[in-house]
PDB file of C-alpha atoms and ligand atoms in Angstrom:
ATOM      1  CA  UNK A   1      13.422 -37.930  31.322  1.00 82.00           C
ATOM      2  CA  UNK A   2      14.439 -38.232  28.073  1.00 94.00           C
ATOM      3  CA  UNK A   3      16.091 -41.092  26.931  1.00 94.00           C
ATOM      4  CA  UNK A   4      20.018 -39.729  26.499  1.00 96.00           C
ATOM      5  CA  UNK A   5      22.350 -40.980  23.246  1.00 98.00           C
ATOM      6  CA  UNK A   6      25.344 -40.912  22.230  1.00 98.00           C
ATOM      7  CA  UNK A   7      26.406 -41.721  18.540  1.00 98.00           C
ATOM      8  CA  UNK A   8      29.144 -42.314  16.996  1.00 98.00           C
ATOM      9  CA  UNK A   9      30.241 -41.202  13.126  1.00 98.00           C
ATOM     10  CA  UNK A  10      33.258 -42.430  12.322  1.00 98.00           C
ATOM     11  CA  UNK A  11      33.167 -40.500   9.025  1.00 98.00           C
ATOM     12  CA  UNK A  12      35.536 -41.783   6.193  1.00 98.00           C
ATOM     13  CA  UNK A  13      38.104 -43.496   8.877  1.00 98.00           C
ATOM     14  CA  UNK A  14      39.277 -46.745   8.997  1.00 98.00           C
ATOM     15  CA  UNK A  15      39.614 -50.116   6.250  1.00 98.00           C
ATOM     16  CA  UNK A  16      36.922 -52.708   6.568  1.00 98.00           C
ATOM     17  CA  UNK A  17      39.701 -54.705   8.594  1.00 98.00           C
ATOM     18  CA  UNK A  18      39.751 -51.921  11.101  1.00 98.00           C
ATOM     19  CA  UNK A  19      36.527 -51.125  11.560  1.00 98.00           C
ATOM     20  CA  UNK A  20      35.363 -54.533  12.149  1.00 98.00           C
ATOM     21  CA  UNK A  21      37.697 -54.568  15.189  1.00 98.00           C
ATOM     22  CA  UNK A  22      36.820 -51.007  16.451  1.00 98.00           C
ATOM     23  CA  UNK A  23      33.292 -52.524  16.421  1.00 98.00           C
ATOM     24  CA  UNK A  24      34.150 -55.272  18.108  1.00 98.00           C
ATOM     25  CA  UNK A  25      36.452 -53.412  20.831  1.00 97.00           C
ATOM     26  CA  UNK A  26      32.626 -51.383  21.409  1.00 97.00           C
ATOM     27  CA  UNK A  27      30.393 -54.147  21.434  1.00 97.00           C
ATOM     28  CA  UNK A  28      32.567 -56.052  23.576  1.00 95.00           C
ATOM     29  CA  UNK A  29      33.344 -52.072  25.811  1.00 94.00           C
ATOM     30  CA  UNK A  30      29.282 -51.427  25.528  1.00 93.00           C
ATOM     31  CA  UNK A  31      28.088 -54.471  27.530  1.00 88.00           C
ATOM     32  CA  UNK A  32      29.582 -53.138  30.252  1.00 81.00           C
ATOM     33  CA  UNK A  33      28.057 -49.412  30.273  1.00 81.00           C
ATOM     34  CA  UNK A  34      24.407 -47.682  31.522  1.00 78.00           C
ATOM     35  CA  UNK A  35      21.799 -49.622  29.299  1.00 81.00           C
ATOM     36  CA  UNK A  36      19.892 -46.984  29.435  1.00 88.00           C
ATOM     37  CA  UNK A  37      22.006 -44.610  27.524  1.00 94.00           C
ATOM     38  CA  UNK A  38      20.948 -45.608  23.810  1.00 96.00           C
ATOM     39  CA  UNK A  39      24.557 -45.937  21.312  1.00 97.00           C
ATOM     40  CA  UNK A  40      24.785 -45.636  18.444  1.00 98.00           C
ATOM     41  CA  UNK A  41      27.968 -45.884  15.744  1.00 98.00           C
ATOM     42  CA  UNK A  42      27.117 -44.568  11.692  1.00 98.00           C
ATOM     43  CA  UNK A  43      30.022 -46.637  10.488  1.00 98.00           C
ATOM     44  CA  UNK A  44      31.058 -46.391   6.400  1.00 98.00           C
ATOM     45  CA  UNK A  45      28.350 -47.925   3.735  1.00 98.00           C
ATOM     46  CA  UNK A  46      31.065 -50.538   2.291  1.00 98.00           C
ATOM     47  CA  UNK A  47      30.574 -52.031   6.248  1.00 98.00           C
ATOM     48  CA  UNK A  48      27.583 -51.489   7.401  1.00 98.00           C
ATOM     49  CA  UNK A  49      27.170 -55.148   6.704  1.00 98.00           C
ATOM     50  CA  UNK A  50      30.755 -56.752   7.942  1.00 98.00           C
ATOM     51  CA  UNK A  51      29.398 -54.028  11.310  1.00 98.00           C
ATOM     52  CA  UNK A  52      26.387 -56.168  12.035  1.00 98.00           C
ATOM     53  CA  UNK A  53      26.943 -59.212  12.218  1.00 98.00           C
ATOM     54  CA  UNK A  54      29.510 -58.100  15.654  1.00 98.00           C
ATOM     55  CA  UNK A  55      27.792 -55.924  17.012  1.00 98.00           C
ATOM     56  CA  UNK A  56      24.382 -57.000  19.367  1.00 96.00           C
ATOM     57  CA  UNK A  57      21.814 -54.206  17.671  1.00 96.00           C
ATOM     58  CA  UNK A  58      19.391 -55.204  20.572  1.00 95.00           C
ATOM     59  CA  UNK A  59      22.298 -53.201  22.427  1.00 96.00           C
ATOM     60  CA  UNK A  60      23.594 -50.724  19.755  1.00 97.00           C
ATOM     61  CA  UNK A  61      21.804 -49.439  16.819  1.00 98.00           C
ATOM     62  CA  UNK A  62      23.632 -48.888  13.499  1.00 98.00           C
ATOM     63  CA  UNK A  63      23.628 -45.963  11.409  1.00 98.00           C
ATOM     64  CA  UNK A  64      25.183 -45.155   7.822  1.00 98.00           C
ATOM     65  CA  UNK A  65      26.290 -41.647   7.366  1.00 98.00           C
ATOM     66  CA  UNK A  66      23.873 -40.312   4.236  1.00 98.00           C
ATOM     67  CA  UNK A  67      21.538 -41.358   2.124  1.00 98.00           C
ATOM     68  CA  UNK A  68      20.754 -39.885  -1.421  1.00 98.00           C
ATOM     69  CA  UNK A  69      17.979 -37.499  -1.549  1.00 98.00           C
ATOM     70  CA  UNK A  70      15.743 -40.497  -4.459  1.00 98.00           C
ATOM     71  CA  UNK A  71      14.396 -43.030  -3.973  1.00 98.00           C
ATOM     72  CA  UNK A  72      15.876 -44.803  -6.442  1.00 98.00           C
ATOM     73  CA  UNK A  73      17.043 -45.427 -10.455  1.00 98.00           C
ATOM     74  CA  UNK A  74      19.996 -43.876 -12.945  1.00 98.00           C
ATOM     75  CA  UNK A  75      21.479 -41.350  -9.945  1.00 98.00           C
ATOM     76  CA  UNK A  76      24.915 -43.008 -10.052  1.00 98.00           C
ATOM     77  CA  UNK A  77      27.077 -43.768  -7.481  1.00 98.00           C
ATOM     78  CA  UNK A  78      24.659 -43.235  -4.704  1.00 98.00           C
ATOM     79  CA  UNK A  79      22.885 -45.887  -1.771  1.00 98.00           C
ATOM     80  CA  UNK A  80      18.909 -45.310  -0.728  1.00 98.00           C
ATOM     81  CA  UNK A  81      17.772 -45.291   2.219  1.00 98.00           C
ATOM     82  CA  UNK A  82      15.469 -48.761   1.518  1.00 98.00           C
ATOM     83  CA  UNK A  83      19.128 -49.323   0.546  1.00 98.00           C
ATOM     84  CA  UNK A  84      20.562 -48.901   3.103  1.00 98.00           C
ATOM     85  CA  UNK A  85      17.050 -50.168   5.678  1.00 98.00           C
ATOM     86  CA  UNK A  86      18.069 -53.521   3.677  1.00 98.00           C
ATOM     87  CA  UNK A  87      21.111 -53.850   4.987  1.00 97.00           C
ATOM     88  CA  UNK A  88      19.120 -53.530   9.140  1.00 98.00           C
ATOM     89  CA  UNK A  89      20.752 -49.859   9.269  1.00 98.00           C
ATOM     90  CA  UNK A  90      18.290 -48.497  11.956  1.00 98.00           C
ATOM     91  CA  UNK A  91      19.265 -44.702  11.740  1.00 98.00           C
ATOM     92  CA  UNK A  92      20.538 -42.047   9.260  1.00 98.00           C
ATOM     93  CA  UNK A  93      22.537 -39.440   9.616  1.00 98.00           C
ATOM     94  CA  UNK A  94      21.303 -35.310   7.874  1.00 98.00           C
ATOM     95  CA  UNK A  95      23.118 -32.992   7.012  1.00 98.00           C
ATOM     96  CA  UNK A  96      26.646 -33.059   7.864  1.00 98.00           C
ATOM     97  CA  UNK A  97      27.595 -29.790   7.650  1.00 97.00           C
ATOM     98  CA  UNK A  98      30.170 -31.615   5.957  1.00 97.00           C
ATOM     99  CA  UNK A  99      27.988 -32.999   3.568  1.00 98.00           C
ATOM    100  CA  UNK A 100      26.749 -29.255   3.258  1.00 97.00           C
ATOM    101  CA  UNK A 101      29.686 -27.624   2.682  1.00 97.00           C
ATOM    102  CA  UNK A 102      31.680 -30.011   0.515  1.00 97.00           C
ATOM    103  CA  UNK A 103      29.253 -31.277  -1.374  1.00 97.00           C
ATOM    104  CA  UNK A 104      25.802 -28.356  -2.082  1.00 97.00           C
ATOM    105  CA  UNK A 105      23.623 -30.052   0.633  1.00 98.00           C
ATOM    106  CA  UNK A 106      20.842 -27.788   1.278  1.00 98.00           C
ATOM    107  CA  UNK A 107      17.405 -27.828   3.239  1.00 98.00           C
ATOM    108  CA  UNK A 108      15.648 -28.533   0.323  1.00 98.00           C
ATOM    109  CA  UNK A 109      18.036 -31.371  -0.631  1.00 98.00           C
ATOM    110  CA  UNK A 110      17.851 -32.313   2.860  1.00 98.00           C
ATOM    111  CA  UNK A 111      13.825 -32.273   3.549  1.00 98.00           C
ATOM    112  CA  UNK A 112      13.646 -34.734   0.493  1.00 98.00           C
ATOM    113  CA  UNK A 113      16.165 -37.174   2.718  1.00 98.00           C
ATOM    114  CA  UNK A 114      15.184 -36.816   6.005  1.00 98.00           C
ATOM    115  CA  UNK A 115      11.310 -37.658   4.406  1.00 98.00           C
ATOM    116  CA  UNK A 116      12.921 -40.654   1.880  1.00 98.00           C
ATOM    117  CA  UNK A 117      14.085 -41.928   5.132  1.00 98.00           C
ATOM    118  CA  UNK A 118      11.322 -41.907   7.368  1.00 98.00           C
ATOM    119  CA  UNK A 119       9.592 -43.438   4.901  1.00 98.00           C
ATOM    120  CA  UNK A 120      11.586 -46.545   5.380  1.00 98.00           C
ATOM    121  CA  UNK A 121      10.593 -46.121   9.542  1.00 98.00           C
ATOM    122  CA  UNK A 122      14.329 -45.260   9.196  1.00 98.00           C
ATOM    123  CA  UNK A 123      15.265 -42.795  12.493  1.00 98.00           C
ATOM    124  CA  UNK A 124      16.683 -39.353  11.008  1.00 98.00           C
ATOM    125  CA  UNK A 125      19.466 -37.479  12.528  1.00 98.00           C
ATOM    126  CA  UNK A 126      19.586 -34.578  11.445  1.00 98.00           C
ATOM    127  CA  UNK A 127      22.845 -31.856  11.864  1.00 98.00           C
ATOM    128  CA  UNK A 128      22.353 -28.229  12.415  1.00 98.00           C
ATOM    129  CA  UNK A 129      24.936 -25.696  12.825  1.00 98.00           C
ATOM    130  CA  UNK A 130      26.709 -22.323  12.180  1.00 97.00           C
ATOM    131  CA  UNK A 131      29.659 -21.169  11.096  1.00 96.00           C
ATOM    132  CA  UNK A 132      33.145 -18.775  13.075  1.00 94.00           C
ATOM    133  CA  UNK A 133      31.763 -16.343  10.664  1.00 94.00           C
ATOM    134  CA  UNK A 134      27.886 -17.059  10.752  1.00 95.00           C
ATOM    135  CA  UNK A 135      28.309 -16.911  14.605  1.00 95.00           C
ATOM    136  CA  UNK A 136      30.072 -13.591  15.073  1.00 94.00           C
ATOM    137  CA  UNK A 137      27.982 -12.312  13.010  1.00 95.00           C
ATOM    138  CA  UNK A 138      25.309 -12.371  15.156  1.00 94.00           C
ATOM    139  CA  UNK A 139      23.165 -14.302  12.371  1.00 95.00           C
ATOM    140  CA  UNK A 140      23.714 -18.699  14.447  1.00 95.00           C
ATOM    141  CA  UNK A 141      19.974 -17.779  15.438  1.00 97.00           C
ATOM    142  CA  UNK A 142      18.752 -16.435  11.877  1.00 97.00           C
ATOM    143  CA  UNK A 143      20.955 -19.965  10.614  1.00 98.00           C
ATOM    144  CA  UNK A 144      19.848 -22.681  13.011  1.00 98.00           C
ATOM    145  CA  UNK A 145      16.212 -21.388  12.622  1.00 98.00           C
ATOM    146  CA  UNK A 146      16.203 -21.809   8.215  1.00 98.00           C
ATOM    147  CA  UNK A 147      18.260 -25.503   8.945  1.00 98.00           C
ATOM    148  CA  UNK A 148      15.651 -26.910  10.947  1.00 98.00           C
ATOM    149  CA  UNK A 149      12.441 -24.666   9.947  1.00 98.00           C
ATOM    150  CA  UNK A 150      12.766 -25.173   5.590  1.00 98.00           C
ATOM    151  CA  UNK A 151      14.980 -29.502   6.830  1.00 98.00           C
ATOM    152  CA  UNK A 152      12.328 -30.564   9.072  1.00 98.00           C
ATOM    153  CA  UNK A 153       8.905 -28.854   9.458  1.00 98.00           C
ATOM    154  CA  UNK A 154       7.379 -29.512   6.591  1.00 98.00           C
ATOM    155  CA  UNK A 155       6.948 -33.141   8.680  1.00 98.00           C
ATOM    156  CA  UNK A 156       3.606 -34.573  10.255  1.00 98.00           C
ATOM    157  CA  UNK A 157       3.615 -35.379  14.632  1.00 98.00           C
ATOM    158  CA  UNK A 158       4.264 -38.530  13.727  1.00 97.00           C
ATOM    159  CA  UNK A 159       7.423 -38.203  11.678  1.00 98.00           C
ATOM    160  CA  UNK A 160       8.587 -35.502  13.916  1.00 98.00           C
ATOM    161  CA  UNK A 161       8.573 -38.015  16.320  1.00 98.00           C
ATOM    162  CA  UNK A 162      11.662 -40.010  14.819  1.00 98.00           C
ATOM    163  CA  UNK A 163      13.821 -37.339  13.718  1.00 98.00           C
ATOM    164  CA  UNK A 164      16.674 -36.760  16.319  1.00 98.00           C
ATOM    165  CA  UNK A 165      18.329 -33.134  16.430  1.00 98.00           C
ATOM    166  CA  UNK A 166      21.974 -32.810  16.994  1.00 98.00           C
ATOM    167  CA  UNK A 167      22.754 -29.045  17.278  1.00 98.00           C
ATOM    168  CA  UNK A 168      26.947 -29.006  15.487  1.00 97.00           C
ATOM    169  CA  UNK A 169      28.325 -26.094  15.213  1.00 97.00           C
ATOM    170  CA  UNK A 170      30.672 -26.005  12.661  1.00 95.00           C
ATOM    171  CA  UNK A 171      33.765 -24.230  13.743  1.00 94.00           C
ATOM    172  CA  UNK A 172      33.474 -26.752  16.260  1.00 93.00           C
ATOM    173  CA  UNK A 173      34.072 -29.562  14.556  1.00 92.00           C
ATOM    174  CA  UNK A 174      36.590 -31.483  14.485  1.00 87.00           C
ATOM    175  CA  UNK A 175      39.108 -29.214  16.116  1.00 89.00           C
ATOM    176  CA  UNK A 176      39.662 -29.053  18.669  1.00 86.00           C
ATOM    177  CA  UNK A 177      37.260 -26.675  20.052  1.00 87.00           C
ATOM    178  CA  UNK A 178      34.541 -27.168  21.465  1.00 88.00           C
ATOM    179  CA  UNK A 179      31.372 -24.945  22.082  1.00 89.00           C
ATOM    180  CA  UNK A 180      30.742 -23.962  26.832  1.00 95.00           C
ATOM    181  CA  UNK A 181      28.249 -26.024  27.392  1.00 96.00           C
ATOM    182  CA  UNK A 182      26.023 -22.147  28.031  1.00 97.00           C
ATOM    183  CA  UNK A 183      26.056 -21.642  24.439  1.00 96.00           C
ATOM    184  CA  UNK A 184      25.118 -25.565  23.360  1.00 97.00           C
ATOM    185  CA  UNK A 185      22.827 -24.984  26.600  1.00 98.00           C
ATOM    186  CA  UNK A 186      21.258 -21.741  24.575  1.00 97.00           C
ATOM    187  CA  UNK A 187      21.617 -23.433  21.163  1.00 98.00           C
ATOM    188  CA  UNK A 188      19.692 -26.412  22.055  1.00 98.00           C
ATOM    189  CA  UNK A 189      17.261 -24.670  24.578  1.00 98.00           C
ATOM    190  CA  UNK A 190      16.147 -22.152  21.276  1.00 98.00           C
ATOM    191  CA  UNK A 191      15.619 -25.375  19.412  1.00 98.00           C
ATOM    192  CA  UNK A 192      13.847 -26.964  21.536  1.00 98.00           C
ATOM    193  CA  UNK A 193      11.134 -24.070  21.930  1.00 98.00           C
ATOM    194  CA  UNK A 194      11.424 -24.050  17.366  1.00 98.00           C
ATOM    195  CA  UNK A 195       9.418 -26.631  17.591  1.00 98.00           C
ATOM    196  CA  UNK A 196       7.726 -26.063  20.876  1.00 98.00           C
ATOM    197  CA  UNK A 197       6.340 -23.880  18.472  1.00 98.00           C
ATOM    198  CA  UNK A 198       5.088 -26.206  15.590  1.00 98.00           C
ATOM    199  CA  UNK A 199       4.741 -29.086  17.294  1.00 98.00           C
ATOM    200  CA  UNK A 200       3.083 -28.104  20.402  1.00 98.00           C
ATOM    201  CA  UNK A 201       5.105 -29.339  24.148  1.00 98.00           C
ATOM    202  CA  UNK A 202       4.941 -32.490  23.794  1.00 98.00           C
ATOM    203  CA  UNK A 203       6.260 -33.225  21.053  1.00 98.00           C
ATOM    204  CA  UNK A 204       9.120 -30.409  22.331  1.00 98.00           C
ATOM    205  CA  UNK A 205       9.622 -31.929  25.463  1.00 98.00           C
ATOM    206  CA  UNK A 206      10.266 -35.641  23.649  1.00 98.00           C
ATOM    207  CA  UNK A 207      12.672 -34.224  20.833  1.00 98.00           C
ATOM    208  CA  UNK A 208      16.172 -35.301  21.354  1.00 98.00           C
ATOM    209  CA  UNK A 209      18.920 -33.136  20.537  1.00 98.00           C
ATOM    210  CA  UNK A 210      22.488 -34.308  20.906  1.00 98.00           C
ATOM    211  CA  UNK A 211      25.842 -31.785  21.158  1.00 97.00           C
ATOM    212  CA  UNK A 212      27.995 -32.735  18.515  1.00 97.00           C
ATOM    213  CA  UNK A 213      32.083 -30.858  17.618  1.00 95.00           C
ATOM    214  CA  UNK A 214      35.462 -31.682  20.343  1.00 92.00           C
ATOM    215  CA  UNK A 215      33.656 -34.063  22.765  1.00 95.00           C
ATOM    216  CA  UNK A 216      36.531 -35.388  24.260  1.00 96.00           C
ATOM    217  CA  UNK A 217      35.556 -38.015  27.590  1.00 96.00           C
ATOM    218  CA  UNK A 218      36.840 -34.577  29.619  1.00 95.00           C
ATOM    219  CA  UNK A 219      34.520 -31.968  28.641  1.00 95.00           C
ATOM    220  CA  UNK A 220      31.172 -34.252  28.364  1.00 97.00           C
ATOM    221  CA  UNK A 221      30.042 -34.588  31.247  1.00 96.00           C
ATOM    222  CA  UNK A 222      29.520 -30.437  31.707  1.00 97.00           C
ATOM    223  CA  UNK A 223      28.646 -30.350  28.432  1.00 97.00           C
ATOM    224  CA  UNK A 224      25.780 -33.439  28.370  1.00 96.00           C
ATOM    225  CA  UNK A 225      24.599 -32.222  32.074  1.00 96.00           C
ATOM    226  CA  UNK A 226      22.790 -28.905  30.590  1.00 97.00           C
ATOM    227  CA  UNK A 227      18.684 -29.354  30.350  1.00 97.00           C
ATOM    228  CA  UNK A 228      18.484 -29.781  26.806  1.00 98.00           C
ATOM    229  CA  UNK A 229      21.503 -31.709  26.020  1.00 98.00           C
ATOM    230  CA  UNK A 230      20.268 -35.321  25.480  1.00 98.00           C
ATOM    231  CA  UNK A 231      23.818 -36.785  24.663  1.00 98.00           C
ATOM    232  CA  UNK A 232      26.310 -36.413  21.928  1.00 98.00           C
ATOM    233  CA  UNK A 233      27.025 -37.236  18.001  1.00 98.00           C
ATOM    234  CA  UNK A 234      31.269 -37.807  18.403  1.00 98.00           C
ATOM    235  CA  UNK A 235      33.241 -37.763  15.523  1.00 97.00           C
ATOM    236  CA  UNK A 236      37.685 -38.238  16.393  1.00 96.00           C
ATOM    237  CA  UNK A 237      36.360 -39.391  19.933  1.00 97.00           C
ATOM    238  CA  UNK A 238      34.123 -42.312  17.877  1.00 98.00           C
ATOM    239  CA  UNK A 239      37.355 -43.784  16.118  1.00 98.00           C
ATOM    240  CA  UNK A 240      39.133 -44.613  20.160  1.00 97.00           C
ATOM    241  CA  UNK A 241      37.031 -47.722  21.851  1.00 97.00           C
ATOM    242  CA  UNK A 242      38.336 -46.342  25.394  1.00 96.00           C
ATOM    243  CA  UNK A 243      37.456 -42.483  24.328  1.00 97.00           C
ATOM    244  CA  UNK A 244      33.933 -43.587  23.245  1.00 97.00           C
ATOM    245  CA  UNK A 245      33.078 -45.500  26.619  1.00 96.00           C
ATOM    246  CA  UNK A 246      34.629 -42.165  28.814  1.00 95.00           C
ATOM    247  CA  UNK A 247      31.880 -40.110  26.341  1.00 96.00           C
ATOM    248  CA  UNK A 248      28.410 -43.387  26.367  1.00 95.00           C
ATOM    249  CA  UNK A 249      29.877 -43.018  30.449  1.00 93.00           C
ATOM    250  CA  UNK A 250      29.323 -39.486  30.488  1.00 91.00           C
TER     251      UNK A 250
HETATM  252  C1  PEP B 301      31.263 -34.300  13.818  1.00 86.95           C
HETATM  253  O1  PEP B 301      31.719 -35.112  12.774  1.00 86.95           O
HETATM  254  O2  PEP B 301      30.184 -34.662  14.021  1.00 86.95           O
HETATM  255  C2  PEP B 301      31.962 -34.220  14.983  1.00 86.95           C
HETATM  256  C3  PEP B 301      31.454 -33.991  16.039  1.00 86.95           C
HETATM  257  O3  PEP B 301      33.048 -34.256  14.967  1.00 86.95           O
HETATM  258  P1  PEP B 301      34.485 -33.944  16.240  1.00 86.95           P
HETATM  259  O4  PEP B 301      33.486 -34.752  17.284  1.00 86.95           O
HETATM  260  O5  PEP B 301      36.254 -34.669  15.714  1.00 86.95           O
HETATM  261  O6  PEP B 301      34.544 -32.542  16.788  1.00 86.95           O
END
């Protein structure tokens, strides 16, 4: 059975002081949660070092929300995967739809980020998802296919084993509208099948596919109950310890 994972993406929220307080309270509460559920938190870059000091990193995996598409050099304002590794970060979210939409990150750029992340022996949490327009025009499978194929499928078998895929329909992120559990399952099965065709049954069976998009304590267990849904990537609800914990326990 695949390990379940719940990951919290804090986005550009919390002051340093608020972030430390949130991390402390999540850390306290996670102690009482089911040990077999993987917990990841992704605070802003500026908080990573301080957050690391107040969490049990054996239990909570520290992640970043983005990294540069280049390894090092004259890229003012960028933060590289190796810098993040040097802080103790273990995973990086790559290709969140906000990065794709607001910062023009293409599948090609994201593939470079994934490769750099993996070359530092970090896990890549690779996001994909269609807009409402793409879904309604019937292009959704085509879009997800190209995000997965172009973003990931030049990876070796060893590399893909360190990728967690997050399916996050853009229309469900931060909107309060969540995909139905059947819509999530349909797309997760489609993605797992793509991985199967490219990498074979063993890898496809092991790859973790998280759902993201307005997951809340009251809808988490239904979505997580689907066969190909291995947990969630949580935005808004990861900023409130009680909600995040309810989702972990779902
Ligand atoms: C996200 O940003 O990854 C996300 C899923 O956000 P929310 O849970 O707020 O919809």
